[in-house]
Amino acid sequence: MAEQQDRDTTTDGYVAPPPTGTTFQPEPSLGEAAGFTPEGEKGTIAGARQALLDNVAKGREQAGDKARVFAEDGKAKATSALGQLSSMLTDAASQVDEKLGEQYGQYARQAADRVQGFSSAIDAKSIDDLLEDVRELVKKSPAVAVGVAAGLGFVIARVLSSGLDQRPGQSDL
């Protein structure tokens, strides 16, 4: 090899042309040698990207469906609980009439009517409508939204901690 190079190159850096009639074949690229072509590589990358996008879209759709089911279930439980609270307030109104007077019993009945109206309003709206109402409330008064979230968080934490404290098999000291 060194002898061939010495014959083709002179001391002044001149490279002799190849003999006439010599043809050259370029070596295949590494991708071609491995069986890939530029079009194939692009197709493979585009196909993988599209498959990834399809899987993400499918996962997002499934998560949205599950969230909607949980939201519908939560809405049903909330309206049921509000209905029970309204009934309790209505039942308590007669006792308040007897013990404190009819005026205070009327307050209890008004509260029961408002709770029942709120329950009916929630039941009549779709989940999307309720989410839009919450977004509007947060936009109009973010301080109130933060306060409500903090209050709900406190109540949930208390309910959960009291439920954990009253597990079966534990004795009260």
PDB file of C-alpha atoms in Angstrom:
ATOM      1  CA  MET A   1       0.000   0.000   0.000  1.00  0.00           C
ATOM      2  CA  ALA A   2       2.804   2.362   0.896  1.00  0.00           C
ATOM      3  CA  GLU A   3       4.530   1.549  -2.416  1.00  0.00           C
ATOM      4  CA  GLN A   4       1.309   2.386  -4.358  1.00  0.00           C
ATOM      5  CA  GLN A   5       1.011   5.661  -2.506  1.00  0.00           C
ATOM      6  CA  ASP A   6       4.659   6.477  -3.211  1.00  0.00           C
ATOM      7  CA  ARG A   7       4.133   5.890  -6.931  1.00  0.00           C
ATOM      8  CA  ASP A   8       0.957   7.988  -7.083  1.00  0.00           C
ATOM      9  CA  THR A   9       2.366  10.968  -5.161  1.00  0.00           C
ATOM     10  CA  THR A  10       5.428  12.967  -6.083  1.00  0.00           C
ATOM     11  CA  THR A  11       7.562  15.065  -3.747  1.00  0.00           C
ATOM     12  CA  ASP A  12       5.771  18.257  -4.708  1.00  0.00           C
ATOM     13  CA  GLY A  13       2.351  16.861  -3.578  1.00  0.00           C
ATOM     14  CA  TYR A  14       1.077  16.142  -7.062  1.00  0.00           C
ATOM     15  CA  VAL A  15      -1.267  13.115  -7.205  1.00  0.00           C
ATOM     16  CA  ALA A  16      -1.174  11.168 -10.436  1.00  0.00           C
ATOM     17  CA  PRO A  17      -4.518  10.513 -12.092  1.00  0.00           C
ATOM     18  CA  PRO A  18      -5.758   6.931 -12.169  1.00  0.00           C
ATOM     19  CA  PRO A  19      -5.113   4.872 -15.227  1.00  0.00           C
ATOM     20  CA  THR A  20      -7.602   5.297 -18.031  1.00  0.00           C
ATOM     21  CA  GLY A  21     -10.539   2.914 -18.037  1.00  0.00           C
ATOM     22  CA  THR A  22     -10.589   2.690 -14.226  1.00  0.00           C
ATOM     23  CA  THR A  23     -14.075   2.977 -12.674  1.00  0.00           C
ATOM     24  CA  PHE A  24     -14.871   3.772  -9.089  1.00  0.00           C
ATOM     25  CA  GLN A  25     -17.690   2.425  -6.994  1.00  0.00           C
ATOM     26  CA  PRO A  26     -18.359   4.363  -3.784  1.00  0.00           C
ATOM     27  CA  GLU A  27     -18.511   2.301  -0.631  1.00  0.00           C
ATOM     28  CA  PRO A  28     -22.018   1.901   0.781  1.00  0.00           C
ATOM     29  CA  SER A  29     -22.869   4.170   3.688  1.00  0.00           C
ATOM     30  CA  LEU A  30     -23.054   2.705   7.142  1.00  0.00           C
ATOM     31  CA  GLY A  31     -26.860   2.930   7.058  1.00  0.00           C
ATOM     32  CA  GLU A  32     -27.050   1.179   3.701  1.00  0.00           C
ATOM     33  CA  ALA A  33     -24.638  -1.492   4.914  1.00  0.00           C
ATOM     34  CA  ALA A  34     -26.933  -2.099   7.876  1.00  0.00           C
ATOM     35  CA  GLY A  35     -29.964  -2.361   5.612  1.00  0.00           C
ATOM     36  CA  PHE A  36     -31.353   1.147   6.064  1.00  0.00           C
ATOM     37  CA  THR A  37     -31.949   3.636   3.321  1.00  0.00           C
ATOM     38  CA  PRO A  38     -32.497   7.352   3.886  1.00  0.00           C
ATOM     39  CA  GLU A  39     -36.143   6.952   2.899  1.00  0.00           C
ATOM     40  CA  GLY A  40     -36.473   3.945   5.202  1.00  0.00           C
ATOM     41  CA  GLU A  41     -34.926   5.826   8.110  1.00  0.00           C
ATOM     42  CA  LYS A  42     -37.339   8.697   7.684  1.00  0.00           C
ATOM     43  CA  GLY A  43     -40.238   6.276   7.395  1.00  0.00           C
ATOM     44  CA  THR A  44     -39.154   4.428  10.523  1.00  0.00           C
ATOM     45  CA  ILE A  45     -38.732   7.608  12.545  1.00  0.00           C
ATOM     46  CA  ALA A  46     -42.010   9.054  11.291  1.00  0.00           C
ATOM     47  CA  GLY A  47     -43.787   5.774  11.988  1.00  0.00           C
ATOM     48  CA  ALA A  48     -42.394   5.587  15.516  1.00  0.00           C
ATOM     49  CA  ARG A  49     -43.314   9.213  16.146  1.00  0.00           C
ATOM     50  CA  GLN A  50     -46.849   8.668  14.864  1.00  0.00           C
ATOM     51  CA  ALA A  51     -47.229   5.530  16.999  1.00  0.00           C
ATOM     52  CA  LEU A  52     -46.073   7.483  20.050  1.00  0.00           C
ATOM     53  CA  LEU A  53     -48.509  10.310  19.318  1.00  0.00           C
ATOM     54  CA  ASP A  54     -51.324   7.794  18.836  1.00  0.00           C
ATOM     55  CA  ASN A  55     -50.530   6.109  22.166  1.00  0.00           C
ATOM     56  CA  VAL A  56     -50.414   9.460  23.972  1.00  0.00           C
ATOM     57  CA  ALA A  57     -53.765  10.463  22.472  1.00  0.00           C
ATOM     58  CA  LYS A  58     -55.271   7.103  23.427  1.00  0.00           C
ATOM     59  CA  GLY A  59     -53.937   7.386  26.987  1.00  0.00           C
ATOM     60  CA  ARG A  60     -55.255  10.928  27.307  1.00  0.00           C
ATOM     61  CA  GLU A  61     -58.674   9.802  26.085  1.00  0.00           C
ATOM     62  CA  GLN A  62     -58.756   6.903  28.550  1.00  0.00           C
ATOM     63  CA  ALA A  63     -57.706   9.169  31.425  1.00  0.00           C
ATOM     64  CA  GLY A  64     -60.388  11.669  30.454  1.00  0.00           C
ATOM     65  CA  ASP A  65     -63.022   8.933  30.359  1.00  0.00           C
ATOM     66  CA  LYS A  66     -62.004   7.658  33.808  1.00  0.00           C
ATOM     67  CA  ALA A  67     -61.951  11.177  35.235  1.00  0.00           C
ATOM     68  CA  ARG A  68     -65.422  11.803  33.812  1.00  0.00           C
ATOM     69  CA  VAL A  69     -66.744   8.595  35.425  1.00  0.00           C
ATOM     70  CA  PHE A  70     -65.232   9.605  38.790  1.00  0.00           C
ATOM     71  CA  ALA A  71     -66.635  13.117  38.448  1.00  0.00           C
ATOM     72  CA  GLU A  72     -70.125  11.817  37.639  1.00  0.00           C
ATOM     73  CA  ASP A  73     -69.926   9.476  40.640  1.00  0.00           C
ATOM     74  CA  GLY A  74     -68.751  12.330  42.880  1.00  0.00           C
ATOM     75  CA  LYS A  75     -71.527  14.573  41.605  1.00  0.00           C
ATOM     76  CA  ALA A  76     -74.125  11.903  42.403  1.00  0.00           C
ATOM     77  CA  LYS A  77     -72.720  11.434  45.907  1.00  0.00           C
ATOM     78  CA  ALA A  78     -72.602  15.190  46.512  1.00  0.00           C
ATOM     79  CA  THR A  79     -76.211  15.740  45.450  1.00  0.00           C
ATOM     80  CA  SER A  80     -77.288  12.792  47.596  1.00  0.00           C
ATOM     81  CA  ALA A  81     -75.442  14.189  50.621  1.00  0.00           C
ATOM     82  CA  LEU A  82     -76.922  17.648  50.057  1.00  0.00           C
ATOM     83  CA  GLY A  83     -80.397  16.113  49.814  1.00  0.00           C
ATOM     84  CA  GLN A  84     -79.863  14.344  53.128  1.00  0.00           C
ATOM     85  CA  LEU A  85     -78.600  17.567  54.717  1.00  0.00           C
ATOM     86  CA  SER A  86     -81.701  19.368  53.474  1.00  0.00           C
ATOM     87  CA  SER A  87     -83.905  16.674  54.996  1.00  0.00           C
ATOM     88  CA  MET A  88     -82.070  16.908  58.290  1.00  0.00           C
ATOM     89  CA  LEU A  89     -82.484  20.679  58.367  1.00  0.00           C
ATOM     90  CA  THR A  90     -86.200  20.363  57.584  1.00  0.00           C
ATOM     91  CA  ASP A  91     -86.634  17.790  60.374  1.00  0.00           C
ATOM     92  CA  ALA A  92     -84.667  19.966  62.781  1.00  0.00           C
ATOM     93  CA  ALA A  93     -86.822  22.999  61.959  1.00  0.00           C
ATOM     94  CA  SER A  94     -89.801  21.611  63.884  1.00  0.00           C
ATOM     95  CA  GLN A  95     -87.639  20.973  66.938  1.00  0.00           C
ATOM     96  CA  VAL A  96     -86.222  24.489  66.678  1.00  0.00           C
ATOM     97  CA  ASP A  97     -89.810  25.811  66.533  1.00  0.00           C
ATOM     98  CA  GLU A  98     -90.616  24.103  69.834  1.00  0.00           C
ATOM     99  CA  LYS A  99     -87.420  25.024  71.685  1.00  0.00           C
ATOM    100  CA  LEU A 100     -86.418  28.456  70.341  1.00  0.00           C
ATOM    101  CA  GLY A 101     -89.481  29.781  68.570  1.00  0.00           C
ATOM    102  CA  GLU A 102     -91.065  29.777  65.148  1.00  0.00           C
ATOM    103  CA  GLN A 103     -88.815  32.552  63.826  1.00  0.00           C
ATOM    104  CA  TYR A 104     -85.678  30.414  64.277  1.00  0.00           C
ATOM    105  CA  GLY A 105     -87.408  27.365  62.843  1.00  0.00           C
ATOM    106  CA  GLN A 106     -88.156  29.449  59.748  1.00  0.00           C
ATOM    107  CA  TYR A 107     -84.407  30.114  59.373  1.00  0.00           C
ATOM    108  CA  ALA A 108     -83.769  26.373  59.422  1.00  0.00           C
ATOM    109  CA  ARG A 109     -86.460  25.802  56.765  1.00  0.00           C
ATOM    110  CA  GLN A 110     -84.976  28.553  54.564  1.00  0.00           C
ATOM    111  CA  ALA A 111     -81.546  26.969  54.932  1.00  0.00           C
ATOM    112  CA  ALA A 112     -83.006  23.592  53.983  1.00  0.00           C
ATOM    113  CA  ASP A 113     -84.664  25.133  50.911  1.00  0.00           C
ATOM    114  CA  ARG A 114     -81.400  26.757  49.823  1.00  0.00           C
ATOM    115  CA  VAL A 115     -79.450  23.525  50.281  1.00  0.00           C
ATOM    116  CA  GLN A 116     -82.102  21.659  48.283  1.00  0.00           C
ATOM    117  CA  GLY A 117     -81.985  24.310  45.540  1.00  0.00           C
ATOM    118  CA  PHE A 118     -78.183  24.072  45.411  1.00  0.00           C
ATOM    119  CA  SER A 119     -78.423  20.288  45.176  1.00  0.00           C
ATOM    120  CA  SER A 120     -80.930  20.539  42.339  1.00  0.00           C
ATOM    121  CA  ALA A 121     -78.756  23.064  40.502  1.00  0.00           C
ATOM    122  CA  ILE A 122     -75.723  20.765  40.717  1.00  0.00           C
ATOM    123  CA  ASP A 123     -77.763  17.779  39.603  1.00  0.00           C
ATOM    124  CA  ALA A 124     -79.132  19.662  36.584  1.00  0.00           C
ATOM    125  CA  LYS A 125     -75.686  20.681  35.268  1.00  0.00           C
ATOM    126  CA  SER A 126     -73.254  18.552  33.323  1.00  0.00           C
ATOM    127  CA  ILE A 127     -69.697  17.998  34.504  1.00  0.00           C
ATOM    128  CA  ASP A 128     -68.422  20.331  31.777  1.00  0.00           C
ATOM    129  CA  ASP A 129     -70.794  23.077  32.931  1.00  0.00           C
ATOM    130  CA  LEU A 130     -69.682  22.641  36.538  1.00  0.00           C
ATOM    131  CA  LEU A 131     -66.009  22.837  35.538  1.00  0.00           C
ATOM    132  CA  GLU A 132     -66.689  26.011  33.571  1.00  0.00           C
ATOM    133  CA  ASP A 133     -68.465  27.523  36.597  1.00  0.00           C
ATOM    134  CA  VAL A 134     -65.478  26.701  38.790  1.00  0.00           C
ATOM    135  CA  ARG A 135     -63.071  28.258  36.262  1.00  0.00           C
ATOM    136  CA  GLU A 136     -65.147  31.442  36.184  1.00  0.00           C
ATOM    137  CA  LEU A 137     -65.252  31.585  39.993  1.00  0.00           C
ATOM    138  CA  VAL A 138     -61.471  31.228  40.201  1.00  0.00           C
ATOM    139  CA  LYS A 139     -60.985  33.949  37.557  1.00  0.00           C
ATOM    140  CA  LYS A 140     -63.370  36.351  39.288  1.00  0.00           C
ATOM    141  CA  SER A 141     -62.134  35.864  42.834  1.00  0.00           C
ATOM    142  CA  PRO A 142     -58.983  33.785  43.222  1.00  0.00           C
ATOM    143  CA  ALA A 143     -58.726  34.602  46.946  1.00  0.00           C
ATOM    144  CA  VAL A 144     -62.124  33.028  47.606  1.00  0.00           C
ATOM    145  CA  ALA A 145     -61.122  29.963  45.561  1.00  0.00           C
ATOM    146  CA  VAL A 146     -57.911  29.533  47.568  1.00  0.00           C
ATOM    147  CA  GLY A 147     -59.856  29.936  50.810  1.00  0.00           C
ATOM    148  CA  VAL A 148     -62.455  27.365  49.787  1.00  0.00           C
ATOM    149  CA  ALA A 149     -59.726  24.933  48.705  1.00  0.00           C
ATOM    150  CA  ALA A 150     -57.913  25.398  52.024  1.00  0.00           C
ATOM    151  CA  GLY A 151     -61.142  24.895  53.976  1.00  0.00           C
ATOM    152  CA  LEU A 152     -62.028  21.750  52.033  1.00  0.00           C
ATOM    153  CA  GLY A 153     -58.509  20.442  52.503  1.00  0.00           C
ATOM    154  CA  PHE A 154     -58.785  21.012  56.251  1.00  0.00           C
ATOM    155  CA  VAL A 155     -62.155  19.272  56.462  1.00  0.00           C
ATOM    156  CA  ILE A 156     -60.951  16.307  54.395  1.00  0.00           C
ATOM    157  CA  ALA A 157     -57.804  16.004  56.518  1.00  0.00           C
ATOM    158  CA  ARG A 158     -59.896  16.023  59.720  1.00  0.00           C
ATOM    159  CA  VAL A 159     -62.326  13.437  58.368  1.00  0.00           C
ATOM    160  CA  LEU A 160     -59.504  11.177  57.251  1.00  0.00           C
ATOM    161  CA  SER A 161     -57.569  11.532  60.494  1.00  0.00           C
ATOM    162  CA  SER A 162     -60.662  10.862  62.617  1.00  0.00           C
ATOM    163  CA  GLY A 163     -61.415   7.817  60.484  1.00  0.00           C
ATOM    164  CA  LEU A 164     -57.887   6.531  61.019  1.00  0.00           C
ATOM    165  CA  ASP A 165     -58.113   7.153  64.770  1.00  0.00           C
ATOM    166  CA  GLN A 166     -61.325   5.100  65.037  1.00  0.00           C
ATOM    167  CA  ARG A 167     -60.091   1.958  63.248  1.00  0.00           C
ATOM    168  CA  PRO A 168     -61.534  -1.300  64.581  1.00  0.00           C
ATOM    169  CA  GLY A 169     -59.420  -3.042  67.169  1.00  0.00           C
ATOM    170  CA  GLN A 170     -58.044   0.112  68.747  1.00  0.00           C
ATOM    171  CA  SER A 171     -59.051   0.965  72.242  1.00  0.00           C
ATOM    172  CA  ASP A 172     -59.798   4.489  73.376  1.00  0.00           C
ATOM    173  CA  LEU A 173     -57.499   5.604  76.196  1.00  0.00           C
TER     174      LEU A 173
END
